[in-house]
PDB file of C-alpha atoms in Angstrom:
ATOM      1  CA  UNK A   1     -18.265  16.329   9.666  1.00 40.00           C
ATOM      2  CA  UNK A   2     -20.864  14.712   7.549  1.00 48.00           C
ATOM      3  CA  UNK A   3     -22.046  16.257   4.083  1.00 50.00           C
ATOM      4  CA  UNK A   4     -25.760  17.490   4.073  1.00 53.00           C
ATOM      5  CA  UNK A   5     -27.558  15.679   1.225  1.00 54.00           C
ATOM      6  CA  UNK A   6     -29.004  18.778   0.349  1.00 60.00           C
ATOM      7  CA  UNK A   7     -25.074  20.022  -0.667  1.00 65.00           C
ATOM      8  CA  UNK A   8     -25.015  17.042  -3.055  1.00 70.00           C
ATOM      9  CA  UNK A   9     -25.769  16.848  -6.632  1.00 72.00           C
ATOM     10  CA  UNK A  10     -28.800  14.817  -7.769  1.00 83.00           C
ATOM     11  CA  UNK A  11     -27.669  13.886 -11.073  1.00 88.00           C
ATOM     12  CA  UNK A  12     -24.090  11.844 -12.345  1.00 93.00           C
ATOM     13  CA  UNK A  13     -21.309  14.448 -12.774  1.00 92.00           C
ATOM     14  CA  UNK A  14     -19.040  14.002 -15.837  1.00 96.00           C
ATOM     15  CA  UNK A  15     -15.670  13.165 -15.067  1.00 96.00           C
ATOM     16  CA  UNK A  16     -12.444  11.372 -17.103  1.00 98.00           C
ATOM     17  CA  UNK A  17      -9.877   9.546 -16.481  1.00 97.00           C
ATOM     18  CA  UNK A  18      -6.730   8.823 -18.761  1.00 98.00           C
ATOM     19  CA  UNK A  19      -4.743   5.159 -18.413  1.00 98.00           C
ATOM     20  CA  UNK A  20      -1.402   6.876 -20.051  1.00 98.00           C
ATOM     21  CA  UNK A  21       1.157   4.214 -21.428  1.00 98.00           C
ATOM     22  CA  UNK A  22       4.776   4.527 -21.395  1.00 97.00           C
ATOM     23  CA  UNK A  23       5.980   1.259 -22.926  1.00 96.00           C
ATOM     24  CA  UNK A  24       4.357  -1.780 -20.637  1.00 96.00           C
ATOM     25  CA  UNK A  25       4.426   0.439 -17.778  1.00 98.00           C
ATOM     26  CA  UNK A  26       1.109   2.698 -16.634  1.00 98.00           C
ATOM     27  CA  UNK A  27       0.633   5.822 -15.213  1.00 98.00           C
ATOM     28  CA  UNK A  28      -0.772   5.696 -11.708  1.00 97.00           C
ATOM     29  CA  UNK A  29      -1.827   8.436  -9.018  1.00 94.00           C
ATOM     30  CA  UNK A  30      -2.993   8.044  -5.338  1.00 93.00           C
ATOM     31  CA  UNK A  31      -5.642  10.241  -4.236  1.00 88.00           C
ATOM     32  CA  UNK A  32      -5.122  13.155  -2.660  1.00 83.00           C
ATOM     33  CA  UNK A  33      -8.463  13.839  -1.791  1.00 80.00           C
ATOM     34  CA  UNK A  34     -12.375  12.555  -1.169  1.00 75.00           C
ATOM     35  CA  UNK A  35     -13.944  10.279  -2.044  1.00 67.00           C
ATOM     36  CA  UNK A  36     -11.328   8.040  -2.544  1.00 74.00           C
ATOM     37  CA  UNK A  37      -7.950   9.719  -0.855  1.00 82.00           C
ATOM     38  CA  UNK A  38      -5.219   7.605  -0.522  1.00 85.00           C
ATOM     39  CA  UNK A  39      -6.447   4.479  -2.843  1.00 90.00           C
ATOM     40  CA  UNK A  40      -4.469   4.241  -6.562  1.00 95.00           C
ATOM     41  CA  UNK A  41      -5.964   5.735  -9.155  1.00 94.00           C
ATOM     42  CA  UNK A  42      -5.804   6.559 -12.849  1.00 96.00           C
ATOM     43  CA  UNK A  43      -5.645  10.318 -13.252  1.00 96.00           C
ATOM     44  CA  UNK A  44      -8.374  12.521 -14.049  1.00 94.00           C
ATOM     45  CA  UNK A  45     -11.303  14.594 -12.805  1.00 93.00           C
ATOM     46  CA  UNK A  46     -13.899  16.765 -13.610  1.00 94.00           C
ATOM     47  CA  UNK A  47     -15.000  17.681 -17.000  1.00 97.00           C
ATOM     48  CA  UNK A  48     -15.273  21.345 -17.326  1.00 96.00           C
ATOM     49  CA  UNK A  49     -18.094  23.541 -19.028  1.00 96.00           C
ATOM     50  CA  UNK A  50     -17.804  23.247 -22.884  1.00 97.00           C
ATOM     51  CA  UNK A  51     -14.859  21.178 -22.617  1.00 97.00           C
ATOM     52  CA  UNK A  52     -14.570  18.200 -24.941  1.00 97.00           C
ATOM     53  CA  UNK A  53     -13.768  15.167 -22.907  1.00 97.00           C
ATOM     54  CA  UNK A  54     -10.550  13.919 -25.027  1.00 97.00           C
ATOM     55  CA  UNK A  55      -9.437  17.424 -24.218  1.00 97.00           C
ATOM     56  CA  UNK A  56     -10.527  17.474 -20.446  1.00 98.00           C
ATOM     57  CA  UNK A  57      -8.761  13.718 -19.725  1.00 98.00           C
ATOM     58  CA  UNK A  58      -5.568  14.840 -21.218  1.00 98.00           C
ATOM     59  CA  UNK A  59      -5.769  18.203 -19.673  1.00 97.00           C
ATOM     60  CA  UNK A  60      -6.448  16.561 -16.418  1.00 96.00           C
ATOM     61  CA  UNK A  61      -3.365  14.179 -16.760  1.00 97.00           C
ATOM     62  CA  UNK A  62      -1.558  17.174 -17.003  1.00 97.00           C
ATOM     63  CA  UNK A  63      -2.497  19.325 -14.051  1.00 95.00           C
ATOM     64  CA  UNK A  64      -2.184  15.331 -11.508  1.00 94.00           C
ATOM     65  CA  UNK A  65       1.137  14.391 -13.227  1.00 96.00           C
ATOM     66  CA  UNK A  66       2.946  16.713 -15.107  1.00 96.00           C
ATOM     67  CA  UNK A  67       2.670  14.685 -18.329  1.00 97.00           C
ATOM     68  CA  UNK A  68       2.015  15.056 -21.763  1.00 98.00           C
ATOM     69  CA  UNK A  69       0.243  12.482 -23.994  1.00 98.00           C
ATOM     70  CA  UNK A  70      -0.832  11.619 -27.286  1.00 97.00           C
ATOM     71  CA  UNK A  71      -4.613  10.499 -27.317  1.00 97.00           C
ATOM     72  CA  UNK A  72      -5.500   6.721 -28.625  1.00 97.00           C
ATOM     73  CA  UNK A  73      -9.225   6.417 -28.335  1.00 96.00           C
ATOM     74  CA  UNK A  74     -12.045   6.269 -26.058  1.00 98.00           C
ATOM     75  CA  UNK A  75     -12.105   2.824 -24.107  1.00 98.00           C
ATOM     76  CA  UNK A  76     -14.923   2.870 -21.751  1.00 97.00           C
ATOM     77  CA  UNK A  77     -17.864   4.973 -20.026  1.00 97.00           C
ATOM     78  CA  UNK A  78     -17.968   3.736 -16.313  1.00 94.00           C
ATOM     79  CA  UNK A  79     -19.989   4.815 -13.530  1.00 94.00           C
ATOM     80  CA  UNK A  80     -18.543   5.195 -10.195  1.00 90.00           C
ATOM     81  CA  UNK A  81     -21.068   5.068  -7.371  1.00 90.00           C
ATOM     82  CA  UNK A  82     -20.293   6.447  -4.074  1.00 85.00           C
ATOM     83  CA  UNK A  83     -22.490   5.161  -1.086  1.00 86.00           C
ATOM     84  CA  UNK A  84     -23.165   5.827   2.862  1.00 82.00           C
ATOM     85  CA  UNK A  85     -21.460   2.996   4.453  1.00 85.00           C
ATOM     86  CA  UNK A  86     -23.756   3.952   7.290  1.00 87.00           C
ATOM     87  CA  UNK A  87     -27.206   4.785   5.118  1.00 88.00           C
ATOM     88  CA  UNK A  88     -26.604   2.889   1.760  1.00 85.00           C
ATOM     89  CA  UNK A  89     -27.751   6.101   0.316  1.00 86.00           C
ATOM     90  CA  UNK A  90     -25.923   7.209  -2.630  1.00 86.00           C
ATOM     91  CA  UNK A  91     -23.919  10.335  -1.827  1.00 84.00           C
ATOM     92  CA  UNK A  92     -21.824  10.753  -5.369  1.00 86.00           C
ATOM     93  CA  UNK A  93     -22.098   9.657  -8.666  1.00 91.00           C
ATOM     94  CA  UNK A  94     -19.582  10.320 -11.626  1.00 92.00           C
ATOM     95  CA  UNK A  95     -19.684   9.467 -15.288  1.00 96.00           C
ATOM     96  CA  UNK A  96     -16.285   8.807 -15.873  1.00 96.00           C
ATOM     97  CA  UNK A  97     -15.073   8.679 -19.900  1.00 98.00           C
ATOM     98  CA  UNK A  98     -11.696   7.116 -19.677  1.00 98.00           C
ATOM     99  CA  UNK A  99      -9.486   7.730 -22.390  1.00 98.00           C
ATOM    100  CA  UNK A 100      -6.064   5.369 -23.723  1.00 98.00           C
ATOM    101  CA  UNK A 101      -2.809   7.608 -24.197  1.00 98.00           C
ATOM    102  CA  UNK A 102       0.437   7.485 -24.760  1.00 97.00           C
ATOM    103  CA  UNK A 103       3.339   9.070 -22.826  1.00 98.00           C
ATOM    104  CA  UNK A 104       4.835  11.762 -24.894  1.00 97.00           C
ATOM    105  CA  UNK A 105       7.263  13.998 -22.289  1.00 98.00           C
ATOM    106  CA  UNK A 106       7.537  14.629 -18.750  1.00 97.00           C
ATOM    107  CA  UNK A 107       7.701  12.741 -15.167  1.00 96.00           C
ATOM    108  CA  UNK A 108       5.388  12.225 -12.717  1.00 96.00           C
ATOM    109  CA  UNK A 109       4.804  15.179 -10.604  1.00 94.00           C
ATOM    110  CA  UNK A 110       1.565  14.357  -8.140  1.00 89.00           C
ATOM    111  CA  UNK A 111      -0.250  17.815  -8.490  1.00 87.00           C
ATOM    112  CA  UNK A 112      -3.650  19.096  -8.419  1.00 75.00           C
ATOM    113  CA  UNK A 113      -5.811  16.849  -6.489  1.00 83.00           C
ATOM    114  CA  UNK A 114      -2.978  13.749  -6.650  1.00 85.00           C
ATOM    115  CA  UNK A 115      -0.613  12.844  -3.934  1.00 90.00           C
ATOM    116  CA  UNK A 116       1.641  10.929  -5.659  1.00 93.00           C
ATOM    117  CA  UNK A 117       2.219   9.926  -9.228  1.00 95.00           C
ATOM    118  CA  UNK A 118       4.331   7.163 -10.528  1.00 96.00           C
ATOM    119  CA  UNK A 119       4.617   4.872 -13.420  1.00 98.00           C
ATOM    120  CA  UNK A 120       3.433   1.248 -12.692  1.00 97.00           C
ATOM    121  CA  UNK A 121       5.240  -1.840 -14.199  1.00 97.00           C
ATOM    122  CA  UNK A 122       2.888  -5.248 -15.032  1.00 97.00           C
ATOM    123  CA  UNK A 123       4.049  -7.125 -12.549  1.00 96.00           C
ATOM    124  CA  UNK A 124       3.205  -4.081  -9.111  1.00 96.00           C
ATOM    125  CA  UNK A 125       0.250  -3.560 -10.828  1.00 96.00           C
ATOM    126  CA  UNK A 126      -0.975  -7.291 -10.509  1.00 95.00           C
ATOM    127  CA  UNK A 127       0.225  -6.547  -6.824  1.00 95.00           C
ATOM    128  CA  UNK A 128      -1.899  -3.716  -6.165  1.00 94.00           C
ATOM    129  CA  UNK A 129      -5.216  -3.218  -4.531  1.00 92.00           C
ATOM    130  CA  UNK A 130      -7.221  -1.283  -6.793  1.00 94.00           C
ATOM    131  CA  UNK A 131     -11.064  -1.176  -8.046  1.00 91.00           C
ATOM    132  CA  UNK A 132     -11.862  -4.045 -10.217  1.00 93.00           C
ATOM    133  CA  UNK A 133     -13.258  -1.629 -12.832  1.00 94.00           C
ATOM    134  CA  UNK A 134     -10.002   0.198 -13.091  1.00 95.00           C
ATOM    135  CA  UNK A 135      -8.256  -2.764 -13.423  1.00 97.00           C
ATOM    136  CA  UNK A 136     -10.826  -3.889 -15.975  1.00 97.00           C
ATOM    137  CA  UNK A 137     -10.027  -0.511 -17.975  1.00 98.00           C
ATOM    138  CA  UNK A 138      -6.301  -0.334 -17.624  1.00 98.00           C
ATOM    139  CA  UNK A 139      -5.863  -3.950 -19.369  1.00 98.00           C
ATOM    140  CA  UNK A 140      -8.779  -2.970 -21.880  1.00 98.00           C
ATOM    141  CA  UNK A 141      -7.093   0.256 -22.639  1.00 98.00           C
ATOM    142  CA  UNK A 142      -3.613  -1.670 -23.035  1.00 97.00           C
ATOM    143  CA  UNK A 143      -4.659  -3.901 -25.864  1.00 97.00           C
ATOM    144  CA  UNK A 144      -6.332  -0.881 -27.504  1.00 97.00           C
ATOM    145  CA  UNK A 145      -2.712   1.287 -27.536  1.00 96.00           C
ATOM    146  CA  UNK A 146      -1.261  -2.145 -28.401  1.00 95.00           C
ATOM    147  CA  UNK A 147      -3.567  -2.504 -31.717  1.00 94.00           C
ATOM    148  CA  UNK A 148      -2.848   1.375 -32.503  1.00 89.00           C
ATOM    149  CA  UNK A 149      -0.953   2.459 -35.408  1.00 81.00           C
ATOM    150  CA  UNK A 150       2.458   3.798 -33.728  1.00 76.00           C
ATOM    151  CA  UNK A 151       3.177   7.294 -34.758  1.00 65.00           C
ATOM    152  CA  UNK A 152       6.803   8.586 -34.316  1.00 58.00           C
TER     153      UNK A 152
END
């Protein structure tokens, strides 16, 4: 079944994502769902009406993995274009403000749109076959929770 462009949105939709530390090792999910079920991910999704976006990516972590975190900082805004393999035509675009944390408490539960959650050591993640521009973020948002004050 193929989506009528018509059902599509014509503008970016906001979405976050949250690279969540817990010593060396990073919080990963695989997708559950479209558009990219199945591949590794950083958690997060849709921002929600009125929502502030620090408050949407650590909600989001939440409802994929069962885990709370304590916010660092903003690292990057990254869009994530979504084309026809057949048409080239662009059938999503998302906005994605992903957000450093810190593990505080809990263990990876895949939930929500996730289907599977798991912390990731340095050495898998070098292993794994992910988007460069995740890979881009997850190292930028490591030095950025390495350069943070650490707060008992």
């Amino acid at each position: 079944m193929t989506e009528d462009r018509q059902s599509l949105p014509l503008w970016p939709v906001p979405a976050v994502g949250t690279v969540c530390f817990r010593g060396d090792d990073v919080l990963l999910i695989r997708r559950g769902t479209k558009p990219l079920a199945g591949e590794w991910s950083i958690p997060g999704g849709r921002i929600e009406f009125g929502e502030p976006t620090a408050s949407a990516a650590l909600r989001e972590l939440h409802e994929e993995t069962a885990v709370t975190a304590r916010m660092v900082g903003l690292v990057d805004v990254v869009d994530a274009i979504f084309t026809s393999r057949s048409t080239g035509e662009t059938r999503r675009h998302y906005l994605l403000f992903d957000y450093a944390a810190v593990w505080q408490a809990g263990e990876p539960v895949a939930g929500d749109d996730a289907a599977h959650a798991e912390w990731i050591s340095p050495d898998r993640l070098a292993a794994l076959e992910i988007w460069d521009e995740t890979r881009r973020i997850i190292a930028e948002a490591r030095q950025i929770v390495q350069a943070s004050p650490r707060i008992p």
